[in-house]
Amino acid sequence: MMAAVTTPSTNPSTAAARVLVQALAALGVRDVVLAPGSRSAPLAFALAAAALPDDERPQHAPALRLHVRVDERDAAFLALGMAKASPWSDVPTGPGDGRPAMARPVAVVTTSGTAVANLHPAVLEAHHAGVPLLLLTADRPHELRGTGANQTTEQPGMFGSAVRLAADVPAPTGRPDEDRDLRALAARAVAAATGARTGTPGPVHLDLAFREPLVPSPDDEGWPTPSTAGLSVVEPVGGWSAAAGAPLPALTAAIPAVVDPAAARRRRSRGPVPTVVVAGDGAGPAARQLAEAAGWPLLAEPSSGARAGSRALTTYRLLLDDERLGGEVRRVVVLGRPTLSRPVQRLLADPDVEVAVIAPRGAPWPDAARNAAAVLPEVPARWRRSGAPQGWWDAWRAADQAALAVLDRLLGVDDAATAGRRGRSSARLSGPAVARAVAAASSPADVLVAGSSNPVRDLDLVARWETAPLVLANRGLAGIDGTISTAAGTALALPARRVRAYVGDLTFLHDVGGLLRGPGEPSLDLQVVVANDDGGSVFSTLEPGAPAHAAVFERVFGTPHGADLAALCAGYGVRHTRVSDLDGLLPALAAPGTGLSVVEVRVDRAGRRALGERIAAEVAEAVRELLSS
């Protein structure tokens, strides 16, 4: 007589989802962002159980933090913000006060169909910025693909080359060793996302097919006993770290000369080379350390993690066109990824300038001008001792001080303690003036998330810090997508810090859904400062903003919208304050309060191009007079 076959009461979809959640938690994942859907129900039930308090969580369910957002694009950028901020979650103040840890991957769960496509902007940003994301997209089983089934499309491969690993995972059936295979896949996914084997962290896509039933069975037997079968321990190769600026051990005993040996000998015979350090996004403290050790000017973008200290210049992009400063540069050392300034890009493209790129990670190195003479894994020790030509730093420092005096006069923004007395605070603020106030209000313990377009460029022009806050920005593709959600994710990842976002009005409107948070979601403290000039003022500073194109500019570039930001905030239940001068802005920055709030600053767009031209002209004249005296 044949023995009866017993069937486990836990259905395969539910069981597989639980095993995967266990594996991800065991591999170090702490946060998961979920957008609701039906096909992803097995994962949703598993995550909801894992997010319960300790005394309510089912036996064998791991502890995870769950965040729910109704919009997949917002969910993905929320995860991006948490992953970007995670290296500093254990550092008490800022990037200069401790070595950040490796970035932790954050998972995003969606249902099938267009939900998956909505992840794409965040995936591209994570790809180019090297941010570890785990994309867990639910899918119809293979037999339904290509049949016209509802919410079914070709999800595998949807993100192309933008992911470090893509796996098309068949619907679970309960076959032997299925749990072990899921754990092994999870281990590979986390290793690929963190760049453990390649030094190139980024997004990973697991497309997970599920068959019905998608909900736990009435007689469900509960979570399986955790197992390490299939969970490989993946040690990082060669000391790679996903954290921006984390130092690496020496990879070679000697670094070859940057250019040919004969040229190197000629340089040494002339003495120290006129050198500057360019610190782009994510450069880290190594850029500042090199500049201070060698005595070289530091041209650091706000999100470089290096814009502070004795060698950092505030107005560097206004100084590069002067022949006695930028024209005398013969070597540039690049750390991070510079993207903000055309003068810097022209310098890096100059064929008479030797460009050395320090690229410690395995990613493609930044060299948009295709002019790099050498790409090095670390800063050669001898450069820290090489020094600068006599008077080189003094000329840059004096020029920067002269340029700052011009900015003080033209922007009408004085020290917060004296601004009211001098009677300038009642004037309509410009974008750079708002940026300067935001920068001044950001302490070393704060976090500032800078929006693309004008806000980050205005900060680059005016921000001066002795000790900088942690500044984060989505500079992978420099889009305005998901900035509010990125900032919200940053605030969730760093709850002990004061987090502020500084964005333009179009960036705010583009991601206004990022303000939405359900009543059951974790609270967050975030102040969003919106420079509202009713349109895209960044284009007025570029070629389309020239007077010759005035007839078409407003409609297709300026794009005025007339949106009522206060009404939008009210609809989302978010505290809103509108200010138009410094007297209103400074108190709002000084006391942001708790929870999510928006400060709308009305700024002038009509004079944006003229202001920029006037600043450039008057700084150039002031520097000429200084250096000619």
XYZ file of C-alpha atoms in Angstrom:
629
model
C 0.000 0.000 0.000
C 1.438 3.397 -1.041
C 2.179 5.791 1.828
C 0.135 8.992 1.879
C 1.917 12.144 0.699
C 1.637 15.034 3.124
C 1.520 18.563 1.748
C 2.845 21.470 3.869
C 0.074 23.824 4.866
C 2.173 26.902 4.037
C 1.728 27.635 0.329
C 4.904 27.960 -1.810
C 4.551 31.703 -2.441
C 4.191 32.512 1.252
C 7.002 30.147 2.227
C 9.414 31.541 -0.361
C 8.703 35.128 0.637
C 9.461 34.322 4.271
C 12.722 32.588 3.421
C 13.815 35.527 1.269
C 13.002 38.041 4.011
C 14.930 35.936 6.536
C 17.913 35.779 4.201
C 17.980 39.513 3.499
C 17.844 40.300 7.217
C 20.666 37.848 7.882
C 22.717 39.584 5.172
C 22.413 42.974 6.848
C 19.344 44.540 5.256
C 17.549 46.660 7.868
C 15.034 48.718 5.867
C 12.514 47.784 3.188
C 10.214 50.169 1.320
C 6.960 48.681 0.030
C 4.506 50.023 -2.526
C 1.154 48.202 -2.301
C -0.017 45.655 -4.859
C -1.645 42.255 -5.267
C 1.056 40.145 -6.924
C 3.554 41.235 -4.268
C 1.215 40.145 -1.449
C 3.454 37.255 -0.290
C 6.281 39.710 0.348
C 3.927 42.272 1.887
C 2.596 39.797 4.457
C 6.120 38.622 5.315
C 7.411 42.170 5.718
C 4.433 43.251 7.798
C 5.161 40.393 10.202
C 8.881 41.216 10.326
C 8.064 44.841 11.177
C 6.001 43.950 14.262
C 7.338 44.754 17.753
C 9.493 42.134 19.397
C 6.702 40.824 21.590
C 4.304 40.467 18.646
C 6.569 39.222 15.871
C 5.986 35.570 14.881
C 8.561 33.014 15.904
C 11.525 32.916 13.477
C 10.493 36.143 11.745
C 13.457 38.573 11.597
C 13.262 42.185 12.709
C 13.075 44.699 9.851
C 11.930 48.299 9.490
C 9.119 48.633 6.951
C 8.195 51.846 5.144
C 5.093 52.010 2.929
C 4.553 54.522 0.129
C 1.716 54.510 -2.389
C 3.843 55.716 -5.313
C 6.613 53.427 -6.587
C 8.795 56.307 -7.742
C 8.626 57.889 -4.292
C 9.264 54.493 -2.700
C 12.419 54.005 -4.757
C 13.819 57.455 -3.994
C 12.970 57.033 -0.314
C 15.088 53.872 -0.367
C 17.805 55.730 -2.265
C 17.937 58.415 0.430
C 18.183 55.839 3.204
C 20.959 53.965 1.415
C 22.908 57.161 0.642
C 22.731 58.287 4.261
C 23.409 54.882 5.821
C 27.231 55.204 5.919
C 26.860 58.034 8.430
C 24.192 56.496 10.636
C 26.820 55.595 13.230
C 28.926 58.763 12.837
C 27.859 61.325 15.466
C 28.190 64.577 13.493
C 29.579 64.793 9.983
C 31.752 63.072 7.399
C 34.882 64.668 8.797
C 34.343 63.288 12.296
C 34.778 59.601 11.761
C 35.178 57.055 9.033
C 31.815 56.165 7.489
C 30.834 52.546 7.223
C 29.986 50.760 4.015
C 26.595 51.778 2.661
C 23.832 49.333 3.512
C 21.497 48.168 0.756
C 17.845 49.089 1.108
C 15.169 46.957 -0.560
C 12.181 48.193 -2.571
C 9.178 45.926 -3.170
C 6.631 46.497 -5.931
C 3.869 44.636 -7.674
C 3.972 43.842 -11.390
C 3.411 45.974 -14.494
C 3.954 49.722 -14.624
C 4.840 49.647 -10.935
C 8.218 48.229 -11.915
C 8.820 50.848 -14.609
C 8.255 53.615 -12.056
C 11.443 52.523 -10.292
C 13.557 53.402 -13.307
C 14.535 57.022 -12.450
C 15.836 55.981 -9.031
C 17.558 52.944 -10.552
C 19.445 55.164 -12.988
C 20.460 57.558 -10.214
C 21.629 54.650 -8.036
C 23.525 53.169 -10.984
C 25.497 56.324 -11.750
C 25.965 57.311 -8.104
C 26.920 53.825 -6.894
C 24.125 53.449 -4.336
C 23.120 49.886 -3.267
C 19.434 49.192 -3.894
C 17.662 45.826 -3.959
C 14.705 45.879 -6.355
C 12.273 43.087 -5.478
C 9.605 43.202 -8.158
C 6.733 40.736 -8.097
C 5.735 39.187 -11.409
C 3.216 36.870 -12.978
C 4.404 33.272 -13.383
C 6.093 32.383 -16.647
C 3.052 30.686 -18.164
C 1.128 33.990 -18.116
C 3.763 36.068 -19.879
C 2.971 36.944 -23.461
C -0.665 35.893 -23.094
C -2.280 39.285 -22.576
C -2.717 38.642 -18.859
C -3.509 41.723 -16.784
C -0.544 43.763 -15.478
C 1.918 41.500 -17.266
C 4.857 42.750 -19.300
C 8.508 41.830 -19.861
C 9.942 42.805 -16.492
C 13.197 40.803 -16.612
C 15.872 42.989 -18.158
C 13.739 46.129 -17.878
C 16.615 48.118 -16.349
C 19.211 46.986 -18.867
C 22.808 47.706 -17.963
C 21.816 49.971 -15.042
C 21.798 47.057 -12.577
C 24.743 45.114 -11.195
C 22.785 41.850 -11.232
C 19.433 40.833 -12.706
C 17.699 37.536 -11.981
C 14.448 36.169 -13.379
C 13.281 34.012 -10.481
C 10.656 31.354 -11.319
C 7.538 31.029 -9.190
C 8.249 28.795 -6.194
C 6.778 25.307 -6.166
C 8.016 23.927 -2.857
C 10.604 21.688 -4.561
C 13.525 20.294 -2.536
C 16.400 22.775 -1.991
C 14.288 25.721 -3.132
C 14.921 27.531 0.150
C 18.676 27.040 -0.143
C 18.647 28.401 -3.687
C 16.754 31.504 -2.576
C 19.297 32.151 0.173
C 22.176 31.727 -2.265
C 20.519 34.170 -4.660
C 20.024 36.673 -1.842
C 23.720 36.409 -0.924
C 24.738 37.102 -4.530
C 22.295 39.995 -4.756
C 23.584 41.730 -1.620
C 27.216 41.171 -2.672
C 26.499 42.680 -6.092
C 24.596 45.640 -4.624
C 27.393 46.506 -2.182
C 30.126 45.931 -4.759
C 31.842 43.429 -2.510
C 33.459 41.621 -5.444
C 33.799 44.524 -7.876
C 34.156 47.723 -5.891
C 31.175 49.056 -7.846
C 28.043 49.207 -5.697
C 24.669 49.861 -7.279
C 21.154 48.526 -7.862
C 20.248 44.841 -8.215
C 17.005 43.516 -9.698
C 15.318 40.316 -8.549
C 12.145 39.706 -10.573
C 10.140 37.320 -8.406
C 7.289 35.376 -9.970
C 4.489 34.194 -7.655
C 1.552 31.889 -8.291
C -1.697 32.002 -6.379
C -2.544 31.663 -3.570
C -0.773 34.893 -2.726
C -1.971 35.134 0.880
C -1.173 32.847 3.828
C -3.294 29.698 4.073
C -5.884 29.433 6.868
C -3.917 26.566 8.437
C -0.550 28.193 7.840
C 2.261 26.432 9.696
C 4.260 29.592 10.370
C 7.767 30.785 9.605
C 10.482 28.221 8.879
C 13.402 27.760 11.222
C 16.219 30.071 10.017
C 19.002 28.315 8.168
C 22.399 29.303 6.826
C 22.227 26.815 3.956
C 23.081 28.789 0.824
C 24.079 31.950 2.721
C 27.629 32.563 1.524
C 29.827 34.954 3.475
C 31.250 37.314 0.840
C 34.332 39.198 1.982
C 35.027 42.483 0.130
C 37.871 42.220 -2.346
C 40.953 44.403 -1.948
C 39.518 46.638 0.756
C 36.795 48.075 -1.484
C 34.304 50.217 0.360
C 31.019 51.614 -0.853
C 31.412 54.595 1.452
C 32.490 57.771 -0.273
C 35.919 58.824 0.824
C 36.724 55.728 2.873
C 40.497 55.305 2.676
C 42.003 52.207 1.108
C 45.196 50.414 1.966
C 48.133 50.861 -0.392
C 47.522 48.823 -3.523
C 51.003 49.199 -4.952
C 54.428 49.763 -3.495
C 55.123 52.653 -5.842
C 52.869 54.830 -7.973
C 54.308 55.513 -11.436
C 54.863 59.061 -12.604
C 51.692 60.725 -13.778
C 53.251 61.655 -17.102
C 56.320 60.399 -18.910
C 59.522 60.312 -16.801
C 61.248 63.027 -18.816
C 58.404 65.447 -18.205
C 58.438 64.546 -14.527
C 62.160 65.320 -14.314
C 61.671 68.680 -16.034
C 58.938 69.539 -13.552
C 61.091 68.661 -10.585
C 63.870 70.855 -11.935
C 61.449 73.814 -12.019
C 60.230 73.204 -8.487
C 56.675 72.653 -7.228
C 53.931 72.484 -9.860
C 50.995 74.953 -9.681
C 48.317 72.476 -8.623
C 44.707 72.574 -7.511
C 42.530 69.831 -6.045
C 39.066 69.412 -7.567
C 36.643 67.614 -5.248
C 33.450 66.477 -6.945
C 30.445 64.706 -5.501
C 31.462 61.995 -3.048
C 35.169 62.883 -2.977
C 35.297 62.514 0.789
C 37.795 63.860 3.320
C 40.787 62.597 1.315
C 40.509 65.651 -0.965
C 40.675 68.071 1.932
C 43.522 66.153 3.559
C 45.578 66.263 0.352
C 44.999 69.986 -0.220
C 45.937 70.885 3.340
C 49.024 68.652 3.392
C 50.359 69.937 0.052
C 49.234 73.548 0.407
C 47.096 73.441 -2.748
C 43.832 75.331 -3.362
C 40.766 73.137 -2.886
C 37.900 73.546 -5.368
C 35.197 71.518 -3.629
C 31.562 71.071 -4.598
C 29.033 71.169 -1.734
C 28.335 67.417 -1.833
C 32.000 66.479 -2.042
C 32.366 65.905 1.696
C 35.503 68.065 1.505
C 34.253 71.675 1.393
C 35.781 72.920 4.619
C 39.104 73.599 6.244
C 41.990 75.941 5.589
C 42.356 75.384 1.808
C 38.722 75.371 0.655
C 37.776 78.237 -1.661
C 34.190 79.467 -1.802
C 34.157 81.374 -5.101
C 36.554 79.160 -7.047
C 34.420 78.966 -10.177
C 34.545 82.768 -10.514
C 38.335 82.750 -10.200
C 39.240 80.147 -12.791
C 38.926 82.497 -15.774
C 41.616 84.805 -14.410
C 44.871 84.111 -16.243
C 46.953 84.612 -13.081
C 44.923 81.975 -11.231
C 43.144 79.442 -13.427
C 45.443 80.253 -16.325
C 48.512 79.284 -14.285
C 47.228 75.845 -13.207
C 49.432 73.076 -14.566
C 48.108 70.096 -12.634
C 44.684 69.137 -11.337
C 44.060 66.267 -8.942
C 40.447 65.089 -9.200
C 38.615 63.198 -6.476
C 34.931 62.348 -6.685
C 32.795 63.280 -9.672
C 32.738 66.994 -10.564
C 29.529 68.000 -12.360
C 28.504 71.520 -11.344
C 30.787 74.055 -12.943
C 31.581 74.826 -16.570
C 34.793 76.660 -15.605
C 35.988 73.496 -13.839
C 35.130 71.388 -16.876
C 37.068 73.786 -19.125
C 40.047 73.480 -16.787
C 39.883 69.694 -16.898
C 39.743 69.802 -20.710
C 42.766 72.092 -21.089
C 45.434 70.108 -23.011
C 48.169 72.066 -21.223
C 46.952 70.886 -17.811
C 47.991 67.520 -16.414
C 44.911 65.829 -14.956
C 45.252 63.005 -12.433
C 42.085 61.207 -11.361
C 42.007 59.407 -8.014
C 39.495 56.572 -8.429
C 39.667 54.134 -5.508
C 36.549 52.220 -6.488
C 35.995 49.868 -9.389
C 33.565 52.143 -11.197
C 34.429 53.989 -14.405
C 36.518 57.025 -13.520
C 35.260 60.575 -14.105
C 36.933 62.096 -17.186
C 34.249 63.738 -19.313
C 36.908 65.702 -21.234
C 38.883 62.508 -22.022
C 41.995 64.373 -20.901
C 43.189 62.427 -17.848
C 46.910 61.700 -17.906
C 46.623 59.092 -15.150
C 44.018 57.255 -13.118
C 45.329 56.243 -9.696
C 43.788 54.088 -6.969
C 44.991 56.429 -4.230
C 46.856 59.670 -3.633
C 50.632 59.109 -3.924
C 52.265 59.833 -0.592
C 54.903 62.051 -2.203
C 52.229 64.518 -3.354
C 51.415 65.386 0.245
C 55.020 66.553 0.618
C 55.471 68.222 -2.765
C 54.293 71.683 -1.757
C 53.191 74.589 -3.907
C 55.025 77.413 -5.677
C 55.731 80.440 -3.497
C 52.698 82.704 -3.297
C 50.416 80.209 -5.072
C 47.992 79.688 -2.194
C 48.223 83.297 -1.030
C 47.036 84.581 -4.422
C 44.034 82.247 -4.483
C 43.087 83.037 -0.900
C 43.286 86.800 -1.430
C 41.235 86.545 -4.629
C 38.610 84.473 -2.856
C 38.326 87.074 -0.103
C 37.931 89.835 -2.687
C 35.233 87.859 -4.471
C 33.407 87.196 -1.207
C 33.334 90.923 -0.504
C 31.633 91.444 -3.871
C 29.084 88.750 -3.054
C 28.391 90.325 0.328
C 27.600 93.591 -1.371
C 25.587 92.302 -4.326
C 23.533 89.677 -2.530
C 22.554 91.961 0.318
C 22.951 89.206 2.881
C 25.005 90.043 5.926
C 25.738 88.182 9.087
C 22.478 87.036 10.674
C 23.124 89.124 13.779
C 23.440 92.392 11.838
C 21.225 91.890 8.796
C 18.167 93.502 10.345
C 20.068 96.533 11.627
C 21.552 97.249 8.213
C 18.127 97.409 6.666
C 18.745 94.944 3.841
C 16.450 92.168 4.969
C 13.273 93.648 3.509
C 14.430 93.340 -0.106
C 13.195 90.459 -2.277
C 15.711 87.663 -1.954
C 17.623 86.182 -4.871
C 18.368 82.479 -5.228
C 22.041 82.835 -4.194
C 20.999 84.908 -1.171
C 18.615 82.160 -0.043
C 21.327 79.550 -0.546
C 23.716 81.575 1.560
C 21.227 81.818 4.403
C 20.541 78.087 4.224
C 24.255 77.296 4.258
C 24.870 79.607 7.221
C 22.020 77.977 9.158
C 23.442 74.471 8.626
C 25.643 73.416 11.539
C 28.295 70.684 11.384
C 25.852 68.245 12.975
C 23.171 68.921 10.350
C 22.407 67.212 7.065
C 21.622 69.260 3.967
C 20.069 67.611 0.909
C 20.663 69.852 -2.103
C 18.323 69.832 -5.066
C 19.623 69.894 -8.623
C 19.550 72.884 -11.003
C 20.062 76.235 -9.255
C 19.964 75.256 -5.555
C 23.106 73.121 -5.578
C 24.876 75.596 -7.881
C 23.943 78.511 -5.645
C 25.303 76.613 -2.665
C 28.467 75.974 -4.663
C 28.820 79.711 -5.216
C 28.203 80.958 -1.674
C 28.541 78.206 0.950
C 31.465 78.714 3.328
C 31.963 76.446 6.298
C 34.741 75.984 8.808
C 33.262 72.573 9.483
C 30.716 71.561 6.897
C 27.443 69.747 7.465
C 26.878 66.459 5.713
C 25.695 67.507 2.240
C 23.981 64.936 0.035
C 22.726 65.385 -3.513
C 21.516 63.180 -6.340
C 24.417 63.892 -8.691
C 24.475 60.508 -10.430
C 22.301 61.889 -13.209
C 21.577 65.246 -11.549
C 17.848 65.007 -12.196
C 15.130 66.663 -10.162
C 13.326 63.327 -9.769
C 12.442 62.177 -6.284
C 14.363 64.799 -4.322
C 11.754 65.208 -1.579
C 11.598 61.431 -1.163
C 15.396 61.212 -1.109
C 15.473 63.794 1.670
C 12.742 61.935 3.560
C 14.781 58.733 3.317
C 17.813 60.611 4.619
C 15.805 61.863 7.602
C 14.603 58.332 8.355
C 18.153 56.982 8.178
C 19.606 59.744 10.382
C 16.923 60.476 13.000
C 19.404 62.039 15.435
C 20.403 64.760 12.964
C 18.587 67.907 11.858
C 17.871 67.286 8.177
C 17.005 70.050 5.737
C 16.401 69.948 1.979
C 16.980 72.983 -0.232
C 15.185 72.738 -3.579
C 13.618 74.800 -6.341
C 9.914 75.023 -7.012
C 9.949 72.727 -10.049
C 11.879 70.114 -8.102
C 9.329 70.417 -5.312
C 6.357 70.059 -7.684
C 8.014 67.163 -9.495
C 8.065 65.138 -6.278
C 5.290 66.698 -4.227
C 4.018 63.156 -3.644
C 7.062 62.678 -1.455
C 5.203 64.665 1.209
C 2.650 61.878 1.558
C 3.112 59.622 4.575
C 0.439 57.325 5.898
C -0.652 57.560 9.546
C 0.966 54.219 10.363
C 4.382 55.142 8.959
C 7.435 56.088 11.026
C 7.604 59.802 11.741
C 10.440 61.915 10.407
C 11.858 65.373 11.038
C 12.569 67.198 7.783
C 12.460 70.851 6.770
C 12.084 71.478 3.033
C 13.154 74.961 1.928
C 11.712 75.819 -1.492
C 13.131 78.730 -3.477
C 9.995 79.554 -5.473
C 10.616 81.731 -8.520
C 7.644 80.341 -10.440
C 9.571 78.410 -13.044
C 12.854 77.075 -14.319
C 15.263 79.913 -13.672
C 18.309 77.712 -14.288
C 17.623 77.965 -18.015
C 17.856 81.747 -17.883
C 21.543 81.368 -17.009
C 22.195 79.074 -19.963
C 22.134 79.627 -23.741
C 18.313 79.474 -24.060
C 18.074 82.409 -21.653
C 19.893 84.814 -23.964
C 17.856 87.882 -25.018
C 17.732 86.594 -28.585
C 15.418 83.762 -27.466
C 13.105 85.848 -25.299
C 10.069 85.256 -27.537
C 9.915 81.539 -26.734
C 11.770 81.347 -23.448
C 8.928 81.675 -20.963
C 6.683 78.968 -22.361
C 9.187 76.215 -23.187
C 12.029 76.944 -20.734
C 10.823 79.285 -18.009
C 7.576 77.266 -17.602
C 5.749 79.432 -15.057
C 3.185 77.360 -13.175
C 1.386 79.610 -10.700
C 0.937 76.679 -8.307
C -0.253 77.356 -4.771
C 2.336 75.558 -2.660
C 0.505 76.372 0.563
C -2.637 74.659 -0.700
C -0.638 71.622 -1.795
C 0.967 71.361 1.628
C -2.419 71.717 3.295
C -3.734 68.864 1.181
C -0.899 66.661 2.392
C -1.264 67.809 5.994
C 2.199 69.380 6.016
C 3.065 72.569 7.906
C 3.810 75.436 5.499
C 5.398 78.855 5.990
C 5.807 81.477 3.257
C 8.512 84.142 3.546
C 9.806 86.774 1.158
C 12.697 88.397 3.004
C 15.526 87.636 5.362
C 13.554 88.719 8.433
C 11.102 85.902 7.727
C 13.609 83.322 6.533
C 16.175 83.397 9.336
C 13.780 82.497 12.193
C 12.273 79.697 10.109
C 15.728 78.236 9.495
C 16.795 78.622 13.117
C 13.783 76.790 14.552
C 12.445 74.244 12.031
C 10.476 72.364 14.678
C 9.609 68.689 14.561
C 7.907 66.694 11.851
C 7.757 67.493 8.141
C 7.525 71.160 7.217
C 7.920 73.371 4.143
C 9.353 76.883 4.048
C 8.485 78.607 0.787
C 10.780 81.524 -0.082
C 9.586 83.831 -2.834
C 12.565 84.811 -4.977
C 13.091 86.908 -8.076
C 13.518 85.094 -11.391
C 13.398 88.030 -13.775
C 16.822 89.306 -12.767
C 18.520 85.937 -12.452
C 20.684 86.141 -15.582
C 21.578 89.781 -15.012
C 22.576 89.072 -11.402
C 24.863 86.247 -12.474
C 26.512 88.387 -15.140
C 26.966 91.266 -12.712
C 28.510 89.020 -10.068
C 30.940 87.554 -12.603
C 31.931 90.961 -13.984
C 32.443 92.661 -10.631
C 34.344 89.717 -9.165
C 36.608 89.665 -12.226
C 37.304 93.377 -11.834
C 37.976 93.082 -8.099
C 40.386 90.197 -8.657
C 42.178 92.055 -11.476
C 42.712 95.077 -9.250
C 43.926 92.909 -6.389
C 46.433 90.912 -8.404
C 47.695 93.984 -10.282
C 48.444 95.965 -7.148
